[in-house]
Tab-separated table of C-alpha atoms in Angstrom:
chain	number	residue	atom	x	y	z
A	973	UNK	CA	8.015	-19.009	29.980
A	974	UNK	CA	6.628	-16.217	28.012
A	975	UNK	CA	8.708	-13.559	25.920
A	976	UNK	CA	9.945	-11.040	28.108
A	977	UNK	CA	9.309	-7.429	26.403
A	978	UNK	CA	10.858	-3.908	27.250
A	979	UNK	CA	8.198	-1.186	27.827
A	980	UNK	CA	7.942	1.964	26.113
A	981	UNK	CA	4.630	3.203	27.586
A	982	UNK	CA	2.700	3.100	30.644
A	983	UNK	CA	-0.433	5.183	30.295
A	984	UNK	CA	-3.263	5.720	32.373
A	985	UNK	CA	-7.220	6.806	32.151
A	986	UNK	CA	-9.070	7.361	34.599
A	987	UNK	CA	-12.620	7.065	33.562
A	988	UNK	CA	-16.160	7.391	35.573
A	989	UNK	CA	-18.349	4.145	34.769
A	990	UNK	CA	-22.238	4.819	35.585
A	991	UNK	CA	-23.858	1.522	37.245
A	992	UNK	CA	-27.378	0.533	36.042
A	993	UNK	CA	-28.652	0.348	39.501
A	994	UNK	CA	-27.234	1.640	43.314
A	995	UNK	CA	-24.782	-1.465	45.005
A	996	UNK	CA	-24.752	-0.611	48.735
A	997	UNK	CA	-22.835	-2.620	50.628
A	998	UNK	CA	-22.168	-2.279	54.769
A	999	UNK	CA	-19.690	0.402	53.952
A	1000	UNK	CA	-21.101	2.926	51.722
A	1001	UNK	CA	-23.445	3.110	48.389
A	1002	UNK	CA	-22.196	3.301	44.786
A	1003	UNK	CA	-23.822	4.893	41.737
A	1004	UNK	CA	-20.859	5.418	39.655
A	1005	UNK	CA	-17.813	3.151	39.228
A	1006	UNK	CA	-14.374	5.585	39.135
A	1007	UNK	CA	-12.181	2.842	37.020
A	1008	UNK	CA	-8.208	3.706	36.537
A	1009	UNK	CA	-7.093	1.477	33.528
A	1010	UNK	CA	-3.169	1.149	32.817
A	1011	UNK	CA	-2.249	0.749	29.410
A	1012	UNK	CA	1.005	-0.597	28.466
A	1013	UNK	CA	3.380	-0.474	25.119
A	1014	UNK	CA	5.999	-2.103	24.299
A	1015	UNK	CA	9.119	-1.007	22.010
A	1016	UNK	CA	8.023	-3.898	19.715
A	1017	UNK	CA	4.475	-2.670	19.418
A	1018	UNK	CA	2.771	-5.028	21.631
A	1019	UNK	CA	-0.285	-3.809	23.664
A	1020	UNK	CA	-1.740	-4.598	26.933
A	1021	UNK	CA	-4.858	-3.695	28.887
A	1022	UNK	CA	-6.058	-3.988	32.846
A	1023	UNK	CA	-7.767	-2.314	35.475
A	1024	UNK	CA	-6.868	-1.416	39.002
A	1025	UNK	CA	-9.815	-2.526	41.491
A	1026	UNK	CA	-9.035	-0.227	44.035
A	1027	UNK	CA	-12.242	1.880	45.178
A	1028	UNK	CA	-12.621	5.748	45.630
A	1029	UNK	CA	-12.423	5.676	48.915
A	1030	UNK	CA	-10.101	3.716	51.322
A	1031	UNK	CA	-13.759	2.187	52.968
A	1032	UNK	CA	-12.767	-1.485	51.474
A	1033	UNK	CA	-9.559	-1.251	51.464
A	1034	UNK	CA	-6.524	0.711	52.607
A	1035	UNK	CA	-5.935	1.437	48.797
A	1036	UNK	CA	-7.407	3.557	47.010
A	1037	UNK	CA	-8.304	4.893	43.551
A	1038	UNK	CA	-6.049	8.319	44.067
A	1039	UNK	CA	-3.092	6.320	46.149
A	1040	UNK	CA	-2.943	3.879	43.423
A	1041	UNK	CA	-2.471	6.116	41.041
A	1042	UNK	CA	0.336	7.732	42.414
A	1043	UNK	CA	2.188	4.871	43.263
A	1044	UNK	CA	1.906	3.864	39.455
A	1045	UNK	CA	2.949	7.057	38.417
A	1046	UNK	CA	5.933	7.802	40.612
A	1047	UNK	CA	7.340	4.783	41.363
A	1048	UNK	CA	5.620	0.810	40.214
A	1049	UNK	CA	5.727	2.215	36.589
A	1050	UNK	CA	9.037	4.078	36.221
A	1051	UNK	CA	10.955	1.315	37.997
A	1052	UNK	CA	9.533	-0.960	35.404
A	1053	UNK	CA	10.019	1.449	32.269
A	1054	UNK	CA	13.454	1.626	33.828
A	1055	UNK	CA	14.207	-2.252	33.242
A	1056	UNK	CA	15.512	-3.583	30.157
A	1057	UNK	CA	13.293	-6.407	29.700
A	1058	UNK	CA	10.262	-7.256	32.054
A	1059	UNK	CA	8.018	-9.857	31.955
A	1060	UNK	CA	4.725	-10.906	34.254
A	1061	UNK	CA	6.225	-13.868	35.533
A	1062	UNK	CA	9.008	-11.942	37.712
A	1063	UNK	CA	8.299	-8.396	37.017
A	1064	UNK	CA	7.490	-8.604	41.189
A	1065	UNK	CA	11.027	-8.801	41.874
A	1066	UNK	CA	11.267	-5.752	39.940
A	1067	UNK	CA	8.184	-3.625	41.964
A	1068	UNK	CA	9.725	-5.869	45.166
A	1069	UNK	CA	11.016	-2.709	46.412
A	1070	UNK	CA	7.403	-0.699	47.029
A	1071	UNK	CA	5.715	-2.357	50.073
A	1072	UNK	CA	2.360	-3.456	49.571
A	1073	UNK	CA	0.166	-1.743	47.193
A	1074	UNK	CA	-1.325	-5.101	45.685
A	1075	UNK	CA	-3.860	-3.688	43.265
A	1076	UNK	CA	-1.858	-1.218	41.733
A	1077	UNK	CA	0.776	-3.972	41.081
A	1078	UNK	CA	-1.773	-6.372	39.860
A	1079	UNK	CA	-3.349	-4.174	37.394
A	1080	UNK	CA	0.173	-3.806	35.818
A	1081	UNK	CA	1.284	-7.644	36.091
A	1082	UNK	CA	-2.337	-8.390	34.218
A	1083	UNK	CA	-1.458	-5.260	31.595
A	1084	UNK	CA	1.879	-6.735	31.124
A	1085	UNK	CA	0.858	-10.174	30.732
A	1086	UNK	CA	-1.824	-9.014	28.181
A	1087	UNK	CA	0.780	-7.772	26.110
A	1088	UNK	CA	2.716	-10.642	26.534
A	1089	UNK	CA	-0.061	-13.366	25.701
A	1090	UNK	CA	-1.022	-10.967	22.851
A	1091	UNK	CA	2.052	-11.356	21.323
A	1092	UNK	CA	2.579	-14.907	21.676
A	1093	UNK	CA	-0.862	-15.586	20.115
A	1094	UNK	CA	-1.920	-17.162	23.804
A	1095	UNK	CA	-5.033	-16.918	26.051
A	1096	UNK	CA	-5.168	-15.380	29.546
A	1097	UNK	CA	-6.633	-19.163	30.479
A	1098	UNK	CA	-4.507	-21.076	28.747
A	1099	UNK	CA	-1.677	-19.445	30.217
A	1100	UNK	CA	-3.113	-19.743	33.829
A	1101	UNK	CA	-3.610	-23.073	33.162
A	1102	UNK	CA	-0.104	-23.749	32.607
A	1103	UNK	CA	1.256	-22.618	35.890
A	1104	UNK	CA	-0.354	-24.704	37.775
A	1105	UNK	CA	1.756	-26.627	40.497
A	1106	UNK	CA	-1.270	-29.518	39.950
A	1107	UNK	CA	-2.709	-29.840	36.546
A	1108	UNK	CA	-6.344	-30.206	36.027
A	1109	UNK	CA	-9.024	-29.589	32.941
A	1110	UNK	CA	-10.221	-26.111	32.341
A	1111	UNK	CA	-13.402	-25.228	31.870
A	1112	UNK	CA	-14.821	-23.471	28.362
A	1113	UNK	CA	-17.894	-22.315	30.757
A	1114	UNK	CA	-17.662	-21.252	34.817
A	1115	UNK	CA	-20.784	-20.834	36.736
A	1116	UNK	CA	-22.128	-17.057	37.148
A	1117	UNK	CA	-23.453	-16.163	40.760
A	1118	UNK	CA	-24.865	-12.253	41.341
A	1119	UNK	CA	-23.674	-10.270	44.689
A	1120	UNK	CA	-27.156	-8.174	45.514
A	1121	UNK	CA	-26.552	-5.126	47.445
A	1122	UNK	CA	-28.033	-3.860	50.434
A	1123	UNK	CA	-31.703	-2.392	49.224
A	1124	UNK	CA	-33.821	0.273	51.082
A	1125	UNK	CA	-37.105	-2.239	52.018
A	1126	UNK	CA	-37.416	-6.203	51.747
A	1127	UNK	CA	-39.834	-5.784	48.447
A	1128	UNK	CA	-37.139	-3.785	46.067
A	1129	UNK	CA	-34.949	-6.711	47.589
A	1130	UNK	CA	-37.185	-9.349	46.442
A	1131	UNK	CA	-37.993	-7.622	42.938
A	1132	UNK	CA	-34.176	-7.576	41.799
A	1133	UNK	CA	-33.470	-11.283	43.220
A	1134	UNK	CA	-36.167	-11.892	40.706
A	1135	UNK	CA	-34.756	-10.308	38.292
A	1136	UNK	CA	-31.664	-12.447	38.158
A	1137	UNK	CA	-32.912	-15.710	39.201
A	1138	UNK	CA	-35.104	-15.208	35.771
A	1139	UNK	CA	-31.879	-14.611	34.213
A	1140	UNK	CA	-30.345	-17.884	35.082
A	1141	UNK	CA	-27.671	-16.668	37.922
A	1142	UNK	CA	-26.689	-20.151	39.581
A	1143	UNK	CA	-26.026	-18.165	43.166
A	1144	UNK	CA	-27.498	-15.305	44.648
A	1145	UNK	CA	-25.251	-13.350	47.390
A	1146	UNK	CA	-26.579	-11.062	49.467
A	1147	UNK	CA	-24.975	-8.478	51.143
A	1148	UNK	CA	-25.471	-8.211	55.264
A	1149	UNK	CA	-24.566	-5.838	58.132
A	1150	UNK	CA	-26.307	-5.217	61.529
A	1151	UNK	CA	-30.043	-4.694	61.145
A	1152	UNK	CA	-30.637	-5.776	57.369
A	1153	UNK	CA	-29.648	-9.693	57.842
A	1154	UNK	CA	-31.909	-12.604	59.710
A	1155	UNK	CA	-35.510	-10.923	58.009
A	1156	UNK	CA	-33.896	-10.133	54.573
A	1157	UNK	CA	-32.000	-13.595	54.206
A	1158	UNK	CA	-35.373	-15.481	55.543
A	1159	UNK	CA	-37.521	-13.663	52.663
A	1160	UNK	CA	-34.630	-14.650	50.048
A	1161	UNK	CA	-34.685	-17.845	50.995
A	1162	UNK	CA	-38.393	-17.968	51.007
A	1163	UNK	CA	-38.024	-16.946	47.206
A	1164	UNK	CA	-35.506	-19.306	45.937
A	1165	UNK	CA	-36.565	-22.446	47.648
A	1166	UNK	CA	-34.137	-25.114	49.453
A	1167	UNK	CA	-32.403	-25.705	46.461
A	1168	UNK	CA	-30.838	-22.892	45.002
A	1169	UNK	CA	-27.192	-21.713	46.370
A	1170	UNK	CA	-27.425	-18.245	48.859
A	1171	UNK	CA	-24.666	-17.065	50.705
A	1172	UNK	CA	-24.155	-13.785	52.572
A	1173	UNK	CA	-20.941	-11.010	52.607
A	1174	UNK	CA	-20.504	-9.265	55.842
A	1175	UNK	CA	-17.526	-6.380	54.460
A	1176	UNK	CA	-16.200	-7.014	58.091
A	1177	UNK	CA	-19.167	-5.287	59.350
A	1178	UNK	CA	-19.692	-7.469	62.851
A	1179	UNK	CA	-17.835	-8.005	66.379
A	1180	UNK	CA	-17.390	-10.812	68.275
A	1181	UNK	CA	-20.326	-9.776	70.506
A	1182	UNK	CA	-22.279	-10.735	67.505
A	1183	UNK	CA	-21.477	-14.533	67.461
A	1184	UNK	CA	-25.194	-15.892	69.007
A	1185	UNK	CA	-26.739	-13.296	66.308
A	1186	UNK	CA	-24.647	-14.363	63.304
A	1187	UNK	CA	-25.740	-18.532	64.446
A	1188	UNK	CA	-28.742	-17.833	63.881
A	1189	UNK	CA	-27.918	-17.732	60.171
A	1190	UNK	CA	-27.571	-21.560	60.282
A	1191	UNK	CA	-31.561	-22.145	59.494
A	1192	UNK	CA	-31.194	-20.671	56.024
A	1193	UNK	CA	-29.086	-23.634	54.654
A	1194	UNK	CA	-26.573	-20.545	53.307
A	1195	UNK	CA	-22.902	-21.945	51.228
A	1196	UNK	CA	-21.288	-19.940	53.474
A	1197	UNK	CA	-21.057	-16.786	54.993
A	1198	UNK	CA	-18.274	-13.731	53.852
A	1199	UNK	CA	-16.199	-11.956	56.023
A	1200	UNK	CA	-17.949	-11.033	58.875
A	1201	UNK	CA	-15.205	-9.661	60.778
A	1202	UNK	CA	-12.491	-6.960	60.231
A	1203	UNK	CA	-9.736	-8.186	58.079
A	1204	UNK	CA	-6.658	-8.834	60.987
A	1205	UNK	CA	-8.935	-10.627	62.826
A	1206	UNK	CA	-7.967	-13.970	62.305
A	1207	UNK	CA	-8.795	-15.377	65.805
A	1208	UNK	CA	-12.264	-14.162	65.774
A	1209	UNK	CA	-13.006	-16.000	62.599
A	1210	UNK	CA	-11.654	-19.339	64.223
A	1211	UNK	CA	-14.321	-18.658	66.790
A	1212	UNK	CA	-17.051	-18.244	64.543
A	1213	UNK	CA	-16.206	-21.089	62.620
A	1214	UNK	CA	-16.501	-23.608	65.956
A	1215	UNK	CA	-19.682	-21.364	66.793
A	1216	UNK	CA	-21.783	-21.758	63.630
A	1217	UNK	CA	-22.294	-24.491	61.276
A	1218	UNK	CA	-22.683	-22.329	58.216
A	1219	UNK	CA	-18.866	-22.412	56.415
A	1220	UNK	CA	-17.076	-18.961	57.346
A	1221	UNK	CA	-15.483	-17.650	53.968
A	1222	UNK	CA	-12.387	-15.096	53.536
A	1223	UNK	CA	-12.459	-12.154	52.020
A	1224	UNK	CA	-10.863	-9.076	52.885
A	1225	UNK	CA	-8.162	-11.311	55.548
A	1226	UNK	CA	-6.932	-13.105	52.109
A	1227	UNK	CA	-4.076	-10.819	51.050
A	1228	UNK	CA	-1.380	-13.929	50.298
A	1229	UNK	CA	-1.118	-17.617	49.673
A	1230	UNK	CA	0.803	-17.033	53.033
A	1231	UNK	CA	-2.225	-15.396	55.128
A	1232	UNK	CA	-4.037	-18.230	53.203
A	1233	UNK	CA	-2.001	-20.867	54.678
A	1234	UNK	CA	-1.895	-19.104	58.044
A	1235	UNK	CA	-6.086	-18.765	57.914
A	1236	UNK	CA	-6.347	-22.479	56.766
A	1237	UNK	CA	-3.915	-24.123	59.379
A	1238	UNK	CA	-6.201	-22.411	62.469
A	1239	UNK	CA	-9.472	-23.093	61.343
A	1240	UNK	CA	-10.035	-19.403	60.518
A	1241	UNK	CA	-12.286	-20.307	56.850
A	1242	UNK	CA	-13.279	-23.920	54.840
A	1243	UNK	CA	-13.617	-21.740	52.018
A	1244	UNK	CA	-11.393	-18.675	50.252
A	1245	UNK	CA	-12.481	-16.209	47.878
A	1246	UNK	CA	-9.732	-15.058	45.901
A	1247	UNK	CA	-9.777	-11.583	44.037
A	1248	UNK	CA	-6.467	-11.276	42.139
A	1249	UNK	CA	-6.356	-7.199	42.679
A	1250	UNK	CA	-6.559	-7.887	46.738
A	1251	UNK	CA	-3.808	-10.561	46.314
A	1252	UNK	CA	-0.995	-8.534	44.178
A	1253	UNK	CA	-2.197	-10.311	40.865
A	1254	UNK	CA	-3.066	-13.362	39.150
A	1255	UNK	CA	0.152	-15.474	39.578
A	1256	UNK	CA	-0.311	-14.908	43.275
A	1257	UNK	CA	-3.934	-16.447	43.103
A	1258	UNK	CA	-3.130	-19.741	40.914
A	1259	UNK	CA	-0.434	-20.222	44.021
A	1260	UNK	CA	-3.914	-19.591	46.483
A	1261	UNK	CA	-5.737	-22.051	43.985
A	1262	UNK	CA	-3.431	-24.494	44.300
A	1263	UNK	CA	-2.648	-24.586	47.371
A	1264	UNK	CA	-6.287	-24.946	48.677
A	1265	UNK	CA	-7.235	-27.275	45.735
A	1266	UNK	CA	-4.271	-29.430	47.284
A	1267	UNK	CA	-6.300	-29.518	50.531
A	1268	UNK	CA	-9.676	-29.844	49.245
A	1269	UNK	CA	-10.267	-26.283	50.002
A	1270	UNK	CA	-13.161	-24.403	47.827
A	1271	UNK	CA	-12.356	-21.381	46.291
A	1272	UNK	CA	-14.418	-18.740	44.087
A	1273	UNK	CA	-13.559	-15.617	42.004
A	1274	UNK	CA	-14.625	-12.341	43.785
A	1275	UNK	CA	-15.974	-9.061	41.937
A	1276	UNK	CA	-15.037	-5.523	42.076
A	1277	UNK	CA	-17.466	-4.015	39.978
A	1278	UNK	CA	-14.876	-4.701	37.424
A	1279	UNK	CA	-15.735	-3.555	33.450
A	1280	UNK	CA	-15.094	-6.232	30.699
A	1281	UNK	CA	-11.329	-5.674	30.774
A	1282	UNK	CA	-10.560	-7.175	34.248
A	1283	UNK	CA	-13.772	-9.537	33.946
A	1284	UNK	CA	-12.139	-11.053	31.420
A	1285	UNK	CA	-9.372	-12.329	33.296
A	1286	UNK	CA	-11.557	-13.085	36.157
A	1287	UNK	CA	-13.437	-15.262	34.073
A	1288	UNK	CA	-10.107	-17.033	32.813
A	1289	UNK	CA	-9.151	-17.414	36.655
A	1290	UNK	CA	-12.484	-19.032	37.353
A	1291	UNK	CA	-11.894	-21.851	34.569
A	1292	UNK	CA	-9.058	-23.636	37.236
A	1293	UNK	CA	-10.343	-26.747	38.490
A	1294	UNK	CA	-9.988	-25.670	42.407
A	1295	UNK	CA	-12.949	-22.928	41.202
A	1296	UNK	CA	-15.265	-25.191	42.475
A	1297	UNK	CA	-18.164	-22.780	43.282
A	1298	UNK	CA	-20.014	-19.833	41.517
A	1299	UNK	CA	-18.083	-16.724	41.593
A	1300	UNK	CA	-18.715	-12.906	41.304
A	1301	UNK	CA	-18.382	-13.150	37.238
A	1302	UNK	CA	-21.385	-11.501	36.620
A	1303	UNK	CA	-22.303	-10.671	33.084
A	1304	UNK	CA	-21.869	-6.949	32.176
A	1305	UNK	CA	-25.425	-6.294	32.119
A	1306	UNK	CA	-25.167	-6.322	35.701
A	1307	UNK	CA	-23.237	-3.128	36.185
A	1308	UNK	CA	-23.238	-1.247	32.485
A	1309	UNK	CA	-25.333	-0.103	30.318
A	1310	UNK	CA	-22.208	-0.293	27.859
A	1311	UNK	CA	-18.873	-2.299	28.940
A	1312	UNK	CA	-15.761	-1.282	27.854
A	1313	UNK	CA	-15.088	-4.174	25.580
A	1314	UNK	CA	-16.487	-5.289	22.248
A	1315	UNK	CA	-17.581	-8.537	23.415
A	1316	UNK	CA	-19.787	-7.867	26.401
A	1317	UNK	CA	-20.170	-10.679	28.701
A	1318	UNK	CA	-23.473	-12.102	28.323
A	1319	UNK	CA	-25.554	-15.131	30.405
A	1320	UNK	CA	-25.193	-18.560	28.379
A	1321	UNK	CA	-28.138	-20.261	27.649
A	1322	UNK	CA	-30.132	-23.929	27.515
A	1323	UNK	CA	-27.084	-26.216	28.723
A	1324	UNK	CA	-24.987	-23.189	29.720
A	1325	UNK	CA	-27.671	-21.148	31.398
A	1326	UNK	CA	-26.441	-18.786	33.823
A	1327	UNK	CA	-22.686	-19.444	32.657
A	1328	UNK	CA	-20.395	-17.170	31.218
A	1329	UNK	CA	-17.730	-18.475	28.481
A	1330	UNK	CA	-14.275	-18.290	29.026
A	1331	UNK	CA	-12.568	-16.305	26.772
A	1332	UNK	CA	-9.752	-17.797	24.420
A	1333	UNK	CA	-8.610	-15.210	22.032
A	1334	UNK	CA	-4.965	-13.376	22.552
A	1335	UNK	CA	-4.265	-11.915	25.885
A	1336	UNK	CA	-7.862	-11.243	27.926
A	1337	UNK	CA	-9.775	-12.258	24.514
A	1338	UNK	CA	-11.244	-8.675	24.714
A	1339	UNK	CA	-10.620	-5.914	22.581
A	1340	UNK	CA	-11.090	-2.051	24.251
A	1341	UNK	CA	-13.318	0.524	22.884
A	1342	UNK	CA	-11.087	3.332	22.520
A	1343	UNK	CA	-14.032	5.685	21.988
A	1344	UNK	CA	-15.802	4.702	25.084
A	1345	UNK	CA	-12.738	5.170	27.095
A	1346	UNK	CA	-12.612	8.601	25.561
A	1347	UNK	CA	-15.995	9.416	26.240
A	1348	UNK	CA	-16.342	8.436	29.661
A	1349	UNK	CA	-12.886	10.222	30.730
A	1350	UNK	CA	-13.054	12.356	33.808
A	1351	UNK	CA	-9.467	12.975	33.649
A	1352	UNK	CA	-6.347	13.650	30.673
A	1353	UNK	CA	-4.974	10.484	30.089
A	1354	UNK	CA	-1.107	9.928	31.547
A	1355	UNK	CA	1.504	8.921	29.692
A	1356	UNK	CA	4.329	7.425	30.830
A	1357	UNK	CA	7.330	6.798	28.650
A	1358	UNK	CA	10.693	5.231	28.640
């Protein structure tokens, strides 16, 4: 059990993060990544950093960048600057009151526990580690994939999967939706060869009329395919699943180790990705680890365009044994010109090609660059204080 701490300071900056190249997915096309950080202080000096992975726009998600924000501000963070001493290992009971709003009370459980770990001298992954309900070696190195965005004609496609193959990715994700799937996933494939891991993300963007079209998907030996349909739909997924022989993979539908249970117990998905912002933080996604790791269940990390501040953690997550395939832990290159962090996140190389290390320094293992923060502002920081 970690140190609990009493905050003095919540603050938050909301900062506009260009991407190298467009990501379009089935629901809309990104040039810029809008990232709110939260930035806590406690009365004893400790410091903690995160970042909420809640888009601009409620297209992914019901939350969003603006709703998150004011739920921080007018009620997740005074009710914890309220509290005497908080810590991240019950500061839910604390938030318990506010329904929902999972990302917004995951970026401050991962901001608290920074502090936390910082001042204990600890790592996010060592930490992690030691909550699990079944024990297992953590790994110094986790396997990198790419997610590859929905491009305007098949050659750009091709060009960029080229691009990262070269740079030693170990699984190449492509994201699908009606009209860009069967030719774009056949010329991939073509590329990479039989060998090399592909799998497809839907972002819920097919019906059940779609089942005979989506089997089809079955000749491109894909790891599995992501979230094809809309998030409650539960029942449709179990249908696809007995309809195709490709693995059907949760996504969006993955809010709890509850809905995870639920999803696992029909025959809804044989595999889970787990994003700790979807799922209310990262104490809630060791409990989704271990419970699918205690059924043989694969699970992977998931990406939200994060900067080197929440990739950090991510990459910690991804060292638990149950991470048994190549998550969304892209190195920064892929997104930013510059990250936020003074130790980038770069591709291994010989032995650990197309890995990225796990951090083991204090907290995340990543220190911020104040003056990037500054100079990619779009807004005046807010403090909030005790």
């Amino acid at each position: 059990m970690l140190q609990p701490i009493m905050l003095q300071s919540i603050t938050l900056h909301r900062l506009a993060m260009p991407l190298v190249r467009p990501f379009e997915t089935s629901f809309g096309r990104q040039t810029v990544r809008v990232v709110l950080l939260v930035h806590v202080r406690s009365v004893d000096g400790a410091e903690g950093w995160a970042e909420c992975v809640a888009g601009e726009s409620p297209r992914y998600s019901s939350e969003y960048l603006d709703g998150c924000e004011h739920v921080l501000r007018h009620h997740l963070a005074p009710a914890l600057l309220g509290a005497q001493l908080v810590t991240a290992d019950n500061m839910h009971s604390v938030l318990g009151f506010v329904v929902g709003h999972r990302m917004a009370k995951a970026a401050l459980e991962a901001a608290v526990l920074d502090a936390q770990l910082r001042a204990s001298d600890r790592s996010f992954v060592d930490y992690l580690g030691g909550t699990m309900q079944q024990p297992g070696p953590l790994a110094a190195w986790v396997d990198c994939g790419v997610s590859v965005g929905i491009s305007p004609d098949l050659d750009t496609l091709l060009a960029e999967v080229s691009v990262y193959v070269q740079a030693g990715y170990r699984r190449i994700k492509l994201k699908i939706k009606p009209g860009w799937d069967l030719e774009p996933v056949a010329a991939v494939r073509e590329l990479l060869g039989p060998d090399t891991l592909l799998q497809v993300d839907a972002n819920t963007a097919y019906g059940l009329a779609d089942l005979d079209h989506l089997r089809e998907l079955d000749a491109f030996g894909l790891v599995l395919i992501e979230q094809p349909f809309v998030e409650e739909d539960i029942a449709a997924h179990v249908l696809l699943s007995r309809h195709i022989q490709t693995p059907v993979c949760l996504d969006e539908s993955i809010v709890s180790g509850a809905v995870a249970t639920d999803a696992l117990a029909r025959g809804a998905t044989s595999v889970i990705n787990v994003k700790p912002g979807r799922v209310g933080g990262y104490h809630e996604s060791v409990l989704i680890h271990d419970l699918c790791r205690a059924q043989g269940v694969p699970v992977w990390c998931g990406g939200m365009l994060e900067t080197g501040i929440g990739r950090a953690a991510n990459v910690a997550l991804a060292a638990l044994p149950g991470f048994t395939l190549p998550g969304d832990t892209s190195a920064s290159d892929r997104y930013f010109a510059q990250d936020l962090v003074e130790e980038p996140f770069v591709l291994g190389s010989g032995e650990h090609r197309g890995q990225l290390r796990v951090p083991t320094g204090p907290g995340t293992g990543v220190s911020v660059r104040a003056d990037l923060v500054r100079a990619l502002a779009v807004a005046t920081p807010l403090e909030l204080k005790r």
